[in-house]
Amino acid sequence: NITYFMNEFEKLTEVEKSEIIYEVVGKEIYKTNPVDVLTFIEDPYFLGSVYDTVFKIWKDMIQEIYPAPFCKKYDEVILSCATRCGKTYVDTFVACYELYLLTCLIDPLKTYSVSNIVFALLSKDNATAVSQIGGEVYKCLTQSPYFKDTTKEKLSFSKLDKDGVRVTDDIIFKAGSSISTIIGTNLFFGVVDEINAKPSNVAAENLIENRMRLYQEMRDRRESSFSKAPKRTGMLMLAPFLILFFV
């Protein structure tokens, strides 16, 4: 009785729902049942060996996004707060958790019917994208025991803003500052760090239009590439900064 099942299913916690989804469907396409996001952040095998301390507010927020591995609540997040609050760390945690979930699949490309899967790390210019969000992601991929086991090779991010970096056979990371970074890609994850910072080649009066076009292109790329995927596949993150004035 479908109606009875759905009524009972809705009474379950997010964790219980996630376990049922894995047992009924997930075992067909996943190598292993993914850990929850808090375990991913804290366990030394994942990111716990990379970051000693993560503010509780960020842990709580990320758990709000991912209450359980198969029960993600959001696929677009705007993270707006003052500078130096840790936005880049949150962007990194989410990027790495999305990557982790993909690497738990038996065959990501077959699962999503695509030729590759792209993660785009964007900022006001290429150098900032590579050094900030790219630098944090690189640290995670090269220091986390899980990702070192997964990539099976020594990674170099030297071409991150040029040809991109193939993290696995299926997954490519790219960095940049404009729409050209994501044109023609199967965009699965995209983050624009400090999205309200003005690129040097954009006039101040065109900033809002330029950033809105970038967001819309990212959204269109993800939706078109993964149109047949389940709801809330992948993630888009926008991270504007606020400047606080104290009088």
GROMACS .gro file of C-alpha atoms in nm:
model
  247
    1ASN     CA    1   0.000   0.000   0.000
    2ILE     CA    2   0.184   0.306  -0.129
    3THR     CA    3  -0.022   0.555   0.070
    4TYR     CA    4   0.040   0.368   0.394
    5PHE     CA    5   0.414   0.341   0.320
    6MET     CA    6   0.448   0.712   0.244
    7ASN     CA    7   0.257   0.809   0.557
    8GLU     CA    8   0.481   0.588   0.768
    9PHE     CA    9   0.793   0.706   0.585
   10GLU     CA   10   0.717   1.070   0.667
   11LYS     CA   11   0.707   0.984   1.037
   12LEU     CA   12   1.071   0.873   1.032
   13THR     CA   13   1.371   1.087   1.120
   14GLU     CA   14   1.600   1.204   0.840
   15VAL     CA   15   1.859   0.949   0.945
   16GLU     CA   16   1.605   0.667   0.936
   17LYS     CA   17   1.482   0.780   0.593
   18SER     CA   18   1.840   0.785   0.466
   19GLU     CA   19   1.901   0.430   0.589
   20ILE     CA   20   1.587   0.304   0.415
   21ILE     CA   21   1.680   0.478   0.091
   22TYR     CA   22   2.023   0.314   0.100
   23GLU     CA   23   1.880  -0.032   0.174
   24VAL     CA   24   1.611  -0.012  -0.095
   25VAL     CA   25   1.794   0.177  -0.371
   26GLY     CA   26   2.144   0.281  -0.266
   27LYS     CA   27   2.301  -0.064  -0.255
   28GLU     CA   28   2.249  -0.092  -0.630
   29ILE     CA   29   2.467   0.209  -0.713
   30TYR     CA   30   2.685   0.274  -0.406
   31LYS     CA   31   3.002   0.091  -0.303
   32THR     CA   32   2.942   0.188   0.058
   33ASN     CA   33   2.686   0.370   0.269
   34PRO     CA   34   2.824   0.728   0.304
   35VAL     CA   35   2.893   0.865   0.651
   36ASP     CA   36   2.697   1.165   0.775
   37VAL     CA   37   2.844   1.511   0.727
   38LEU     CA   38   2.939   1.563   1.093
   39THR     CA   39   3.140   1.240   1.091
   40PHE     CA   40   3.298   1.352   0.765
   41ILE     CA   41   3.411   1.681   0.923
   42GLU     CA   42   3.529   1.537   1.256
   43ASP     CA   43   3.666   1.189   1.183
   44PRO     CA   44   4.046   1.184   1.131
   45TYR     CA   45   4.007   0.954   0.831
   46PHE     CA   46   3.816   1.229   0.651
   47LEU     CA   47   3.864   1.598   0.739
   48GLY     CA   48   3.928   1.566   1.112
   49SER     CA   49   4.299   1.524   1.046
   50VAL     CA   50   4.302   1.842   0.832
   51TYR     CA   51   4.110   2.082   1.059
   52ASP     CA   52   4.156   2.067   1.437
   53THR     CA   53   3.877   2.312   1.517
   54VAL     CA   54   3.558   2.399   1.330
   55PHE     CA   55   3.314   2.650   1.479
   56LYS     CA   56   2.996   2.489   1.607
   57ILE     CA   57   2.782   2.736   1.413
   58TRP     CA   58   2.931   2.610   1.085
   59LYS     CA   59   2.882   2.246   1.185
   60ASP     CA   60   2.520   2.317   1.272
   61MET     CA   61   2.463   2.497   0.942
   62ILE     CA   62   2.618   2.218   0.734
   63GLN     CA   63   2.411   1.960   0.921
   64GLU     CA   64   2.105   2.169   0.832
   65ILE     CA   65   2.197   2.126   0.465
   66TYR     CA   66   2.278   1.755   0.503
   67PRO     CA   67   2.065   1.609   0.789
   68ALA     CA   68   2.155   1.265   0.648
   69PRO     CA   69   2.355   1.145   0.345
   70PHE     CA   70   2.048   1.073   0.129
   71CYS     CA   71   1.826   1.351   0.263
   72LYS     CA   72   1.986   1.678   0.151
   73LYS     CA   73   1.754   1.973   0.216
   74TYR     CA   74   1.909   2.236  -0.013
   75ASP     CA   75   2.095   2.243  -0.343
   76GLU     CA   76   2.154   2.620  -0.348
   77VAL     CA   77   2.304   2.811  -0.056
   78ILE     CA   78   2.380   3.181  -0.011
   79LEU     CA   79   2.636   3.223   0.265
   80SER     CA   80   2.643   3.592   0.354
   81CYS     CA   81   2.844   3.711   0.652
   82ALA     CA   82   3.130   3.942   0.742
   83THR     CA   83   3.481   3.893   0.613
   84ARG     CA   84   3.709   3.658   0.809
   85CYS     CA   85   3.415   3.458   0.944
   86GLY     CA   86   3.510   3.134   0.769
   87LYS     CA   87   3.299   3.134   0.451
   88THR     CA   88   3.579   2.973   0.251
   89TYR     CA   89   3.604   2.688   0.502
   90VAL     CA   90   3.232   2.619   0.471
   91ASP     CA   91   3.257   2.627   0.091
   92THR     CA   92   3.542   2.378   0.119
   93PHE     CA   93   3.360   2.141   0.354
   94VAL     CA   94   3.056   2.132   0.126
   95ALA     CA   95   3.268   2.086  -0.189
   96CYS     CA   96   3.458   1.800  -0.029
   97TYR     CA   97   3.145   1.634   0.107
   98GLU     CA   98   2.982   1.647  -0.238
   99LEU     CA   99   3.301   1.497  -0.380
  100TYR     CA  100   3.299   1.230  -0.110
  101LEU     CA  101   2.938   1.133  -0.187
  102LEU     CA  102   3.028   1.097  -0.555
  103THR     CA  103   3.328   0.876  -0.480
  104CYS     CA  104   3.104   0.642  -0.280
  105LEU     CA  105   2.920   0.558  -0.605
  106ILE     CA  106   3.017   0.246  -0.799
  107ASP     CA  107   3.015   0.434  -1.130
  108PRO     CA  108   2.936   0.809  -1.107
  109LEU     CA  109   2.932   0.865  -1.484
  110LYS     CA  110   2.693   0.577  -1.550
  111THR     CA  111   2.474   0.682  -1.258
  112TYR     CA  112   2.427   1.033  -1.399
  113SER     CA  113   2.465   0.949  -1.772
  114VAL     CA  114   2.741   1.205  -1.833
  115SER     CA  115   3.093   1.193  -1.977
  116ASN     CA  116   3.253   1.374  -1.681
  117ILE     CA  117   3.157   1.563  -1.367
  118VAL     CA  118   3.288   1.914  -1.302
  119PHE     CA  119   3.342   2.110  -0.980
  120ALA     CA  120   3.392   2.485  -1.043
  121LEU     CA  121   3.566   2.704  -0.786
  122LEU     CA  122   3.513   3.070  -0.876
  123SER     CA  123   3.610   3.407  -0.729
  124LYS     CA  124   3.675   3.767  -0.838
  125ASP     CA  125   3.982   3.661  -1.040
  126ASN     CA  126   4.162   3.340  -1.130
  127ALA     CA  127   4.448   3.392  -0.887
  128THR     CA  128   4.211   3.438  -0.592
  129ALA     CA  129   4.005   3.135  -0.693
  130VAL     CA  130   4.318   2.918  -0.706
  131SER     CA  131   4.480   3.048  -0.387
  132GLN     CA  132   4.175   3.071  -0.159
  133ILE     CA  133   3.899   2.817  -0.221
  134GLY     CA  134   4.130   2.614  -0.448
  135GLY     CA  135   4.403   2.615  -0.184
  136GLU     CA  136   4.167   2.488   0.088
  137VAL     CA  137   4.029   2.213  -0.133
  138TYR     CA  138   4.381   2.111  -0.233
  139LYS     CA  139   4.479   2.089   0.134
  140CYS     CA  140   4.186   1.857   0.203
  141LEU     CA  141   4.252   1.633  -0.095
  142THR     CA  142   4.621   1.596  -0.017
  143GLN     CA  143   4.603   1.567   0.364
  144SER     CA  144   4.286   1.367   0.426
  145PRO     CA  145   4.362   0.993   0.443
  146TYR     CA  146   4.034   0.915   0.266
  147PHE     CA  147   4.106   1.140  -0.032
  148LYS     CA  148   4.469   1.027  -0.052
  149ASP     CA  149   4.340   0.670  -0.075
  150THR     CA  150   4.079   0.772  -0.332
  151THR     CA  151   4.293   0.976  -0.571
  152LYS     CA  152   4.574   0.717  -0.567
  153GLU     CA  153   4.826   0.970  -0.690
  154LYS     CA  154   5.001   1.293  -0.602
  155LEU     CA  155   4.775   1.578  -0.708
  156SER     CA  156   4.894   1.907  -0.852
  157PHE     CA  157   4.665   2.209  -0.876
  158SER     CA  158   4.908   2.405  -1.096
  159LYS     CA  159   4.668   2.391  -1.393
  160LEU     CA  160   4.351   2.440  -1.191
  161ASP     CA  161   4.262   2.765  -1.371
  162LYS     CA  162   4.376   2.642  -1.713
  163ASP     CA  163   4.286   2.288  -1.814
  164GLY     CA  164   4.146   2.191  -1.477
  165VAL     CA  165   4.260   1.900  -1.259
  166ARG     CA  166   4.128   1.547  -1.292
  167VAL     CA  167   4.086   1.443  -0.928
  168THR     CA  168   3.960   1.099  -1.031
  169ASP     CA  169   3.901   0.948  -1.374
  170ASP     CA  170   3.546   1.084  -1.361
  171ILE     CA  171   3.570   1.413  -1.171
  172ILE     CA  172   3.739   1.738  -1.278
  173PHE     CA  173   3.803   2.048  -1.066
  174LYS     CA  174   3.835   2.387  -1.236
  175ALA     CA  175   3.900   2.737  -1.102
  176GLY     CA  176   3.827   3.073  -1.258
  177SER     CA  177   3.631   3.395  -1.238
  178SER     CA  178   3.393   3.404  -1.534
  179ILE     CA  179   3.134   3.215  -1.734
  180SER     CA  180   3.406   3.079  -1.963
  181THR     CA  181   3.519   2.848  -1.678
  182ILE     CA  182   3.193   2.653  -1.686
  183ILE     CA  183   3.088   2.677  -2.052
  184GLY     CA  184   3.051   2.329  -2.201
  185THR     CA  185   3.090   2.150  -1.868
  186ASN     CA  186   2.871   1.902  -1.681
  187LEU     CA  187   2.861   2.129  -1.379
  188PHE     CA  188   2.783   1.932  -1.065
  189PHE     CA  189   2.915   2.169  -0.800
  190GLY     CA  190   2.984   2.540  -0.829
  191VAL     CA  191   3.087   2.800  -0.573
  192VAL     CA  192   3.146   3.172  -0.624
  193ASP     CA  193   3.348   3.301  -0.331
  194GLU     CA  194   3.309   3.675  -0.260
  195ILE     CA  195   3.059   3.700  -0.543
  196ASN     CA  196   3.002   4.071  -0.478
  197ALA     CA  197   3.372   4.159  -0.521
  198LYS     CA  198   3.431   4.341  -0.849
  199PRO     CA  199   3.648   4.165  -1.110
  200SER     CA  200   3.906   4.397  -1.263
  201ASN     CA  201   3.757   4.360  -1.612
  202VAL     CA  202   3.399   4.447  -1.506
  203ALA     CA  203   3.279   4.806  -1.469
  204ALA     CA  204   3.124   4.888  -1.133
  205GLU     CA  205   2.787   4.971  -1.290
  206ASN     CA  206   2.778   4.628  -1.458
  207LEU     CA  207   2.873   4.423  -1.151
  208ILE     CA  208   2.524   4.307  -1.052
  209GLU     CA  209   2.431   4.211  -1.408
  210ASN     CA  210   2.762   4.029  -1.454
  211ARG     CA  211   2.726   3.828  -1.132
  212MET     CA  212   2.361   3.745  -1.203
  213ARG     CA  213   2.455   3.615  -1.548
  214LEU     CA  214   2.725   3.400  -1.391
  215TYR     CA  215   2.481   3.254  -1.139
  216GLN     CA  216   2.217   3.187  -1.406
  217GLU     CA  217   2.470   3.015  -1.630
  218MET     CA  218   2.583   2.795  -1.342
  219ARG     CA  219   2.225   2.707  -1.262
  220ASP     CA  220   2.144   2.630  -1.626
  221ARG     CA  221   2.455   2.416  -1.668
  222ARG     CA  222   2.377   2.206  -1.362
  223GLU     CA  223   2.010   2.164  -1.446
  224SER     CA  224   2.074   2.069  -1.810
  225SER     CA  225   2.361   1.830  -1.733
  226PHE     CA  226   2.175   1.648  -1.457
  227SER     CA  227   1.816   1.690  -1.574
  228LYS     CA  228   1.743   1.319  -1.525
  229ALA     CA  229   1.907   1.300  -1.184
  230PRO     CA  230   1.714   1.296  -0.854
  231LYS     CA  231   1.605   1.625  -0.704
  232ARG     CA  232   1.881   1.827  -0.531
  233THR     CA  233   2.166   1.659  -0.714
  234GLY     CA  234   2.484   1.866  -0.686
  235MET     CA  235   2.519   2.207  -0.523
  236LEU     CA  236   2.555   2.578  -0.598
  237MET     CA  237   2.703   2.810  -0.334
  238LEU     CA  238   2.721   3.188  -0.345
  239ALA     CA  239   2.933   3.358  -0.080
  240PRO     CA  240   2.900   3.739  -0.075
  241PHE     CA  241   3.092   3.923   0.194
  242LEU     CA  242   2.962   4.192   0.426
  243ILE     CA  243   3.177   4.481   0.542
  244LEU     CA  244   3.092   4.586   0.896
  245PHE     CA  245   3.144   4.942   1.013
  246PHE     CA  246   3.172   5.007   1.386
  247VAL     CA  247   3.106   5.359   1.514
   0.00000   0.00000   0.00000
